[in-house]
Amino acid sequence: PTYRYAGMNWFPRMPNGNAQLFVKAGMHAYQQYVNDYGQPDIIHVHSALYGGCLALKIRELYNIPYIITEHFSAYPRGLVSENGINLTKKVTAGASRKIAVSQSFADDLAHLLGEDVHSWEEIPNIVHERFLKCDLSNNVSGGIFNFISIGGLSNNKGVHNIIEAFSIAFSENSKIHLKIGGDGVSRAMLEQLALKRNITHRVNFL
């Protein structure tokens, strides 16, 4: 079951103010969950900012432990402010376990937050075993080999890098195509990039 509580983000560039608003809204959703299901045994947070701030507040009030699985790529890219880093340090200090989705990301987080490198564990994003066992021996349909990228079309996803790499590596090979699934604010820019690189006939936005 999913519980949501909508509110206005008055402080998008002020991490401390944003955290307070998130915690206030999150506590409403949490109390509704408790009313329906009772207190949870543990909370699994997928972002220190700002889900972790909420989990830290719940732990302080009700002594419910939480673990973090961090996915937010803004940390290693230097896009989190000093105030955001300080908030993250408070959140990670209160976590029972800290997990990152790759070992390099775990190392980056430990270094950035001034923590013991062994305090972060790696658990990669999970895929179904059918994906790993897929037979690739007959992967060309109609003589065309297709790459596919699926995700949100925003700048931080790096889809522009895929298009650039595709245009460099396969500019002369008409038998290799690229399919891009998803939508987002960068779609028009990405379509223009494909046009600029003269590969629109082989890049298909699904």
C-alpha positions as protocol buffer text, in pm:
chain_id: "A"
residue {
  index: 1
  type: PRO
  ca { x: 0 y: 0 z: 0 }
}
residue {
  index: 2
  type: THR
  ca { x: 117 y: 350 z: -86 }
}
residue {
  index: 3
  type: TYR
  ca { x: 41 y: 655 z: 125 }
}
residue {
  index: 4
  type: ARG
  ca { x: 91 y: 1004 z: -10 }
}
residue {
  index: 5
  type: TYR
  ca { x: 57 y: 1345 z: 145 }
}
residue {
  index: 6
  type: ALA
  ca { x: 76 y: 1638 z: -95 }
}
residue {
  index: 7
  type: GLY
  ca { x: 217 y: 1975 z: -1 }
}
residue {
  index: 8
  type: MET
  ca { x: 390 y: 2279 z: -144 }
}
residue {
  index: 9
  type: ASN
  ca { x: 769 y: 2279 z: -164 }
}
residue {
  index: 10
  type: TRP
  ca { x: 839 y: 2635 z: -55 }
}
residue {
  index: 11
  type: PHE
  ca { x: 1215 y: 2591 z: -18 }
}
residue {
  index: 12
  type: PRO
  ca { x: 1343 y: 2391 z: -318 }
}
residue {
  index: 13
  type: ARG
  ca { x: 1698 y: 2530 z: -281 }
}
residue {
  index: 14
  type: MET
  ca { x: 1706 y: 2528 z: 99 }
}
residue {
  index: 15
  type: PRO
  ca { x: 1770 y: 2171 z: 223 }
}
residue {
  index: 16
  type: ASN
  ca { x: 1694 y: 2242 z: 589 }
}
residue {
  index: 17
  type: GLY
  ca { x: 1361 y: 2408 z: 514 }
}
residue {
  index: 18
  type: ASN
  ca { x: 1277 y: 2143 z: 258 }
}
residue {
  index: 19
  type: ALA
  ca { x: 1354 y: 1868 z: 510 }
}
residue {
  index: 20
  type: GLN
  ca { x: 1119 y: 2024 z: 766 }
}
residue {
  index: 21
  type: LEU
  ca { x: 836 y: 2039 z: 513 }
}
residue {
  index: 22
  type: PHE
  ca { x: 902 y: 1681 z: 401 }
}
residue {
  index: 23
  type: VAL
  ca { x: 904 y: 1552 z: 759 }
}
residue {
  index: 24
  type: LYS
  ca { x: 583 y: 1738 z: 841 }
}
residue {
  index: 25
  type: ALA
  ca { x: 404 y: 1596 z: 537 }
}
residue {
  index: 26
  type: GLY
  ca { x: 560 y: 1252 z: 584 }
}
residue {
  index: 27
  type: MET
  ca { x: 443 y: 1227 z: 943 }
}
residue {
  index: 28
  type: HIS
  ca { x: 83 y: 1269 z: 826 }
}
residue {
  index: 29
  type: ALA
  ca { x: 127 y: 975 z: 586 }
}
residue {
  index: 30
  type: TYR
  ca { x: 308 y: 773 z: 851 }
}
residue {
  index: 31
  type: GLN
  ca { x: 31 y: 823 z: 1109 }
}
residue {
  index: 32
  type: GLN
  ca { x: -227 y: 712 z: 855 }
}
residue {
  index: 33
  type: TYR
  ca { x: -23 y: 399 z: 788 }
}
residue {
  index: 34
  type: VAL
  ca { x: 0 y: 327 z: 1162 }
}
residue {
  index: 35
  type: ASN
  ca { x: -375 y: 374 z: 1199 }
}
residue {
  index: 36
  type: ASP
  ca { x: -433 y: 112 z: 930 }
}
residue {
  index: 37
  type: TYR
  ca { x: -155 y: -139 z: 997 }
}
residue {
  index: 38
  type: GLY
  ca { x: 12 y: -58 z: 1327 }
}
residue {
  index: 39
  type: GLN
  ca { x: 375 y: 35 z: 1389 }
}
residue {
  index: 40
  type: PRO
  ca { x: 628 y: -108 z: 1141 }
}
residue {
  index: 41
  type: ASP
  ca { x: 924 y: -312 z: 1267 }
}
residue {
  index: 42
  type: ILE
  ca { x: 1174 y: -139 z: 1040 }
}
residue {
  index: 43
  type: ILE
  ca { x: 1181 y: 137 z: 778 }
}
residue {
  index: 44
  type: HIS
  ca { x: 1368 y: 107 z: 447 }
}
residue {
  index: 45
  type: VAL
  ca { x: 1467 y: 445 z: 307 }
}
residue {
  index: 46
  type: HIS
  ca { x: 1567 y: 489 z: -58 }
}
residue {
  index: 47
  type: SER
  ca { x: 1705 y: 841 z: -28 }
}
residue {
  index: 48
  type: ALA
  ca { x: 1872 y: 1016 z: 264 }
}
residue {
  index: 49
  type: LEU
  ca { x: 1732 y: 1344 z: 130 }
}
residue {
  index: 50
  type: TYR
  ca { x: 1456 y: 1360 z: 235 }
}
residue {
  index: 51
  type: GLY
  ca { x: 1311 y: 1023 z: 316 }
}
residue {
  index: 52
  type: GLY
  ca { x: 1597 y: 967 z: 556 }
}
residue {
  index: 53
  type: CYS
  ca { x: 1510 y: 1284 z: 745 }
}
residue {
  index: 54
  type: LEU
  ca { x: 1160 y: 1146 z: 799 }
}
residue {
  index: 55
  type: ALA
  ca { x: 1293 y: 807 z: 908 }
}
residue {
  index: 56
  type: LEU
  ca { x: 1530 y: 975 z: 1155 }
}
residue {
  index: 57
  type: LYS
  ca { x: 1238 y: 1168 z: 1306 }
}
residue {
  index: 58
  type: ILE
  ca { x: 1030 y: 850 z: 1337 }
}
residue {
  index: 59
  type: ARG
  ca { x: 1322 y: 672 z: 1505 }
}
residue {
  index: 60
  type: GLU
  ca { x: 1362 y: 957 z: 1753 }
}
residue {
  index: 61
  type: LEU
  ca { x: 991 y: 952 z: 1838 }
}
residue {
  index: 62
  type: TYR
  ca { x: 912 y: 580 z: 1828 }
}
residue {
  index: 63
  type: ASN
  ca { x: 1251 y: 402 z: 1837 }
}
residue {
  index: 64
  type: ILE
  ca { x: 1189 y: 227 z: 1503 }
}
residue {
  index: 65
  type: PRO
  ca { x: 1517 y: 147 z: 1324 }
}
residue {
  index: 66
  type: TYR
  ca { x: 1579 y: 229 z: 961 }
}
residue {
  index: 67
  type: ILE
  ca { x: 1818 y: 126 z: 687 }
}
residue {
  index: 68
  type: ILE
  ca { x: 1917 y: 329 z: 381 }
}
residue {
  index: 69
  type: THR
  ca { x: 1962 y: 218 z: 23 }
}
residue {
  index: 70
  type: GLU
  ca { x: 2102 y: 527 z: -151 }
}
residue {
  index: 71
  type: HIS
  ca { x: 2050 y: 578 z: -526 }
}
residue {
  index: 72
  type: PHE
  ca { x: 2092 y: 956 z: -562 }
}
residue {
  index: 73
  type: SER
  ca { x: 2366 y: 1017 z: -819 }
}
residue {
  index: 74
  type: ALA
  ca { x: 2389 y: 1388 z: -731 }
}
residue {
  index: 75
  type: TYR
  ca { x: 2626 y: 1300 z: -445 }
}
residue {
  index: 76
  type: PRO
  ca { x: 2925 y: 1184 z: -652 }
}
residue {
  index: 77
  type: ARG
  ca { x: 2854 y: 1452 z: -913 }
}
residue {
  index: 78
  type: GLY
  ca { x: 2900 y: 1726 z: -653 }
}
residue {
  index: 79
  type: LEU
  ca { x: 2544 y: 1857 z: -686 }
}
residue {
  index: 80
  type: VAL
  ca { x: 2445 y: 1834 z: -319 }
}
residue {
  index: 81
  type: SER
  ca { x: 2503 y: 2154 z: -120 }
}
residue {
  index: 82
  type: GLU
  ca { x: 2701 y: 2171 z: 203 }
}
residue {
  index: 83
  type: ASN
  ca { x: 2376 y: 2196 z: 399 }
}
residue {
  index: 84
  type: GLY
  ca { x: 2247 y: 1891 z: 215 }
}
residue {
  index: 85
  type: ILE
  ca { x: 2565 y: 1701 z: 300 }
}
residue {
  index: 86
  type: ASN
  ca { x: 2531 y: 1795 z: 668 }
}
residue {
  index: 87
  type: LEU
  ca { x: 2171 y: 1672 z: 669 }
}
residue {
  index: 88
  type: THR
  ca { x: 2282 y: 1349 z: 505 }
}
residue {
  index: 89
  type: LYS
  ca { x: 2549 y: 1296 z: 772 }
}
residue {
  index: 90
  type: LYS
  ca { x: 2283 y: 1319 z: 1045 }
}
residue {
  index: 91
  type: VAL
  ca { x: 2063 y: 1070 z: 861 }
}
residue {
  index: 92
  type: THR
  ca { x: 2338 y: 817 z: 793 }
}
residue {
  index: 93
  type: ALA
  ca { x: 2464 y: 842 z: 1151 }
}
residue {
  index: 94
  type: GLY
  ca { x: 2124 y: 723 z: 1274 }
}
residue {
  index: 95
  type: ALA
  ca { x: 2086 y: 437 z: 1025 }
}
residue {
  index: 96
  type: SER
  ca { x: 2120 y: 75 z: 1133 }
}
residue {
  index: 97
  type: ARG
  ca { x: 2262 y: -25 z: 792 }
}
residue {
  index: 98
  type: LYS
  ca { x: 2380 y: 176 z: 491 }
}
residue {
  index: 99
  type: ILE
  ca { x: 2363 y: 35 z: 141 }
}
residue {
  index: 100
  type: ALA
  ca { x: 2461 y: 175 z: -199 }
}
residue {
  index: 101
  type: VAL
  ca { x: 2374 y: 34 z: -541 }
}
residue {
  index: 102
  type: SER
  ca { x: 2738 y: -7 z: -650 }
}
residue {
  index: 103
  type: GLN
  ca { x: 3072 y: -43 z: -475 }
}
residue {
  index: 104
  type: SER
  ca { x: 3213 y: 271 z: -634 }
}
residue {
  index: 105
  type: PHE
  ca { x: 2908 y: 465 z: -514 }
}
residue {
  index: 106
  type: ALA
  ca { x: 2951 y: 320 z: -163 }
}
residue {
  index: 107
  type: ASP
  ca { x: 3315 y: 434 z: -164 }
}
residue {
  index: 108
  type: ASP
  ca { x: 3215 y: 780 z: -290 }
}
residue {
  index: 109
  type: LEU
  ca { x: 2953 y: 821 z: -18 }
}
residue {
  index: 110
  type: ALA
  ca { x: 3189 y: 712 z: 259 }
}
residue {
  index: 111
  type: HIS
  ca { x: 3455 y: 956 z: 139 }
}
residue {
  index: 112
  type: LEU
  ca { x: 3210 y: 1243 z: 91 }
}
residue {
  index: 113
  type: LEU
  ca { x: 3050 y: 1196 z: 433 }
}
residue {
  index: 114
  type: GLY
  ca { x: 3377 y: 1132 z: 616 }
}
residue {
  index: 115
  type: GLU
  ca { x: 3271 y: 781 z: 717 }
}
residue {
  index: 116
  type: ASP
  ca { x: 3452 y: 448 z: 738 }
}
residue {
  index: 117
  type: VAL
  ca { x: 3462 y: 296 z: 392 }
}
residue {
  index: 118
  type: HIS
  ca { x: 3346 y: -36 z: 537 }
}
residue {
  index: 119
  type: SER
  ca { x: 3034 y: 121 z: 688 }
}
residue {
  index: 120
  type: TRP
  ca { x: 2864 y: 116 z: 346 }
}
residue {
  index: 121
  type: GLU
  ca { x: 2758 y: -208 z: 179 }
}
residue {
  index: 122
  type: GLU
  ca { x: 2690 y: -278 z: -187 }
}
residue {
  index: 123
  type: ILE
  ca { x: 2367 y: -436 z: -310 }
}
residue {
  index: 124
  type: PRO
  ca { x: 2323 y: -382 z: -686 }
}
residue {
  index: 125
  type: ASN
  ca { x: 1986 y: -296 z: -834 }
}
residue {
  index: 126
  type: ILE
  ca { x: 1793 y: -620 z: -876 }
}
residue {
  index: 127
  type: VAL
  ca { x: 1693 y: -774 z: -1209 }
}
residue {
  index: 128
  type: HIS
  ca { x: 1493 y: -1091 z: -1267 }
}
residue {
  index: 129
  type: GLU
  ca { x: 1691 y: -1405 z: -1350 }
}
residue {
  index: 130
  type: ARG
  ca { x: 1505 y: -1424 z: -1682 }
}
residue {
  index: 131
  type: PHE
  ca { x: 1700 y: -1115 z: -1787 }
}
residue {
  index: 132
  type: LEU
  ca { x: 2032 y: -1284 z: -1707 }
}
residue {
  index: 133
  type: LYS
  ca { x: 1937 y: -1610 z: -1877 }
}
residue {
  index: 134
  type: CYS
  ca { x: 1806 y: -1451 z: -2198 }
}
residue {
  index: 135
  type: ASP
  ca { x: 1941 y: -1626 z: -2509 }
}
residue {
  index: 136
  type: LEU
  ca { x: 2129 y: -1364 z: -2711 }
}
residue {
  index: 137
  type: SER
  ca { x: 2241 y: -1602 z: -2985 }
}
residue {
  index: 138
  type: ASN
  ca { x: 1954 y: -1491 z: -3210 }
}
residue {
  index: 139
  type: ASN
  ca { x: 1916 y: -1125 z: -3121 }
}
residue {
  index: 140
  type: VAL
  ca { x: 1891 y: -966 z: -3464 }
}
residue {
  index: 141
  type: SER
  ca { x: 1541 y: -909 z: -3603 }
}
residue {
  index: 142
  type: GLY
  ca { x: 1506 y: -833 z: -3972 }
}
residue {
  index: 143
  type: GLY
  ca { x: 1879 y: -782 z: -4004 }
}
residue {
  index: 144
  type: ILE
  ca { x: 1871 y: -494 z: -3752 }
}
residue {
  index: 145
  type: PHE
  ca { x: 2047 y: -498 z: -3416 }
}
residue {
  index: 146
  type: ASN
  ca { x: 1867 y: -276 z: -3162 }
}
residue {
  index: 147
  type: PHE
  ca { x: 2006 y: -108 z: -2853 }
}
residue {
  index: 148
  type: ILE
  ca { x: 1740 y: 12 z: -2610 }
}
residue {
  index: 149
  type: SER
  ca { x: 1751 y: 264 z: -2326 }
}
residue {
  index: 150
  type: ILE
  ca { x: 1457 y: 294 z: -2087 }
}
residue {
  index: 151
  type: GLY
  ca { x: 1423 y: 565 z: -1823 }
}
residue {
  index: 152
  type: GLY
  ca { x: 1320 y: 918 z: -1746 }
}
residue {
  index: 153
  type: LEU
  ca { x: 1432 y: 1167 z: -2009 }
}
residue {
  index: 154
  type: SER
  ca { x: 1593 y: 1421 z: -1778 }
}
residue {
  index: 155
  type: ASN
  ca { x: 1946 y: 1556 z: -1793 }
}
residue {
  index: 156
  type: ASN
  ca { x: 2074 y: 1367 z: -1490 }
}
residue {
  index: 157
  type: LYS
  ca { x: 1994 y: 1032 z: -1657 }
}
residue {
  index: 158
  type: GLY
  ca { x: 2264 y: 1093 z: -1917 }
}
residue {
  index: 159
  type: VAL
  ca { x: 2063 y: 982 z: -2221 }
}
residue {
  index: 160
  type: HIS
  ca { x: 2243 y: 1250 z: -2423 }
}
residue {
  index: 161
  type: ASN
  ca { x: 2564 y: 1055 z: -2360 }
}
residue {
  index: 162
  type: ILE
  ca { x: 2403 y: 743 z: -2508 }
}
residue {
  index: 163
  type: ILE
  ca { x: 2303 y: 933 z: -2821 }
}
residue {
  index: 164
  type: GLU
  ca { x: 2649 y: 1088 z: -2855 }
}
residue {
  index: 165
  type: ALA
  ca { x: 2821 y: 751 z: -2807 }
}
residue {
  index: 166
  type: PHE
  ca { x: 2585 y: 585 z: -3054 }
}
residue {
  index: 167
  type: SER
  ca { x: 2657 y: 850 z: -3317 }
}
residue {
  index: 168
  type: ILE
  ca { x: 3033 y: 806 z: -3272 }
}
residue {
  index: 169
  type: ALA
  ca { x: 3043 y: 427 z: -3262 }
}
residue {
  index: 170
  type: PHE
  ca { x: 2781 y: 343 z: -3524 }
}
residue {
  index: 171
  type: SER
  ca { x: 2756 y: 646 z: -3752 }
}
residue {
  index: 172
  type: GLU
  ca { x: 2838 y: 434 z: -4057 }
}
residue {
  index: 173
  type: ASN
  ca { x: 2641 y: 121 z: -3968 }
}
residue {
  index: 174
  type: SER
  ca { x: 2282 y: 135 z: -4092 }
}
residue {
  index: 175
  type: LYS
  ca { x: 2208 y: -209 z: -3943 }
}
residue {
  index: 176
  type: ILE
  ca { x: 2233 y: -88 z: -3583 }
}
residue {
  index: 177
  type: HIS
  ca { x: 1951 y: 118 z: -3431 }
}
residue {
  index: 178
  type: LEU
  ca { x: 1882 y: 282 z: -3096 }
}
residue {
  index: 179
  type: LYS
  ca { x: 1541 y: 281 z: -2925 }
}
residue {
  index: 180
  type: ILE
  ca { x: 1474 y: 520 z: -2637 }
}
residue {
  index: 181
  type: GLY
  ca { x: 1180 y: 450 z: -2407 }
}
residue {
  index: 182
  type: GLY
  ca { x: 1052 y: 704 z: -2158 }
}
residue {
  index: 183
  type: ASP
  ca { x: 954 y: 1068 z: -2140 }
}
residue {
  index: 184
  type: GLY
  ca { x: 1058 y: 1381 z: -1959 }
}
residue {
  index: 185
  type: VAL
  ca { x: 1165 y: 1743 z: -1979 }
}
residue {
  index: 186
  type: SER
  ca { x: 1472 y: 1664 z: -2195 }
}
residue {
  index: 187
  type: ARG
  ca { x: 1291 y: 1476 z: -2470 }
}
residue {
  index: 188
  type: ALA
  ca { x: 1281 y: 1767 z: -2717 }
}
residue {
  index: 189
  type: MET
  ca { x: 1650 y: 1841 z: -2656 }
}
residue {
  index: 190
  type: LEU
  ca { x: 1740 y: 1475 z: -2710 }
}
residue {
  index: 191
  type: GLU
  ca { x: 1541 y: 1463 z: -3033 }
}
residue {
  index: 192
  type: GLN
  ca { x: 1727 y: 1774 z: -3151 }
}
residue {
  index: 193
  type: LEU
  ca { x: 2058 y: 1611 z: -3060 }
}
residue {
  index: 194
  type: ALA
  ca { x: 1975 y: 1307 z: -3272 }
}
residue {
  index: 195
  type: LEU
  ca { x: 1884 y: 1542 z: -3558 }
}
residue {
  index: 196
  type: LYS
  ca { x: 2209 y: 1736 z: -3515 }
}
residue {
  index: 197
  type: ARG
  ca { x: 2410 y: 1413 z: -3528 }
}
residue {
  index: 198
  type: ASN
  ca { x: 2218 y: 1304 z: -3841 }
}
residue {
  index: 199
  type: ILE
  ca { x: 2095 y: 978 z: -3689 }
}
residue {
  index: 200
  type: THR
  ca { x: 1721 y: 1042 z: -3657 }
}
residue {
  index: 201
  type: HIS
  ca { x: 1651 y: 763 z: -3907 }
}
residue {
  index: 202
  type: ARG
  ca { x: 1810 y: 516 z: -3663 }
}
residue {
  index: 203
  type: VAL
  ca { x: 1705 y: 662 z: -3326 }
}
residue {
  index: 204
  type: ASN
  ca { x: 1346 y: 584 z: -3235 }
}
residue {
  index: 205
  type: PHE
  ca { x: 1183 y: 761 z: -2939 }
}
residue {
  index: 206
  type: LEU
  ca { x: 915 y: 517 z: -2820 }
}
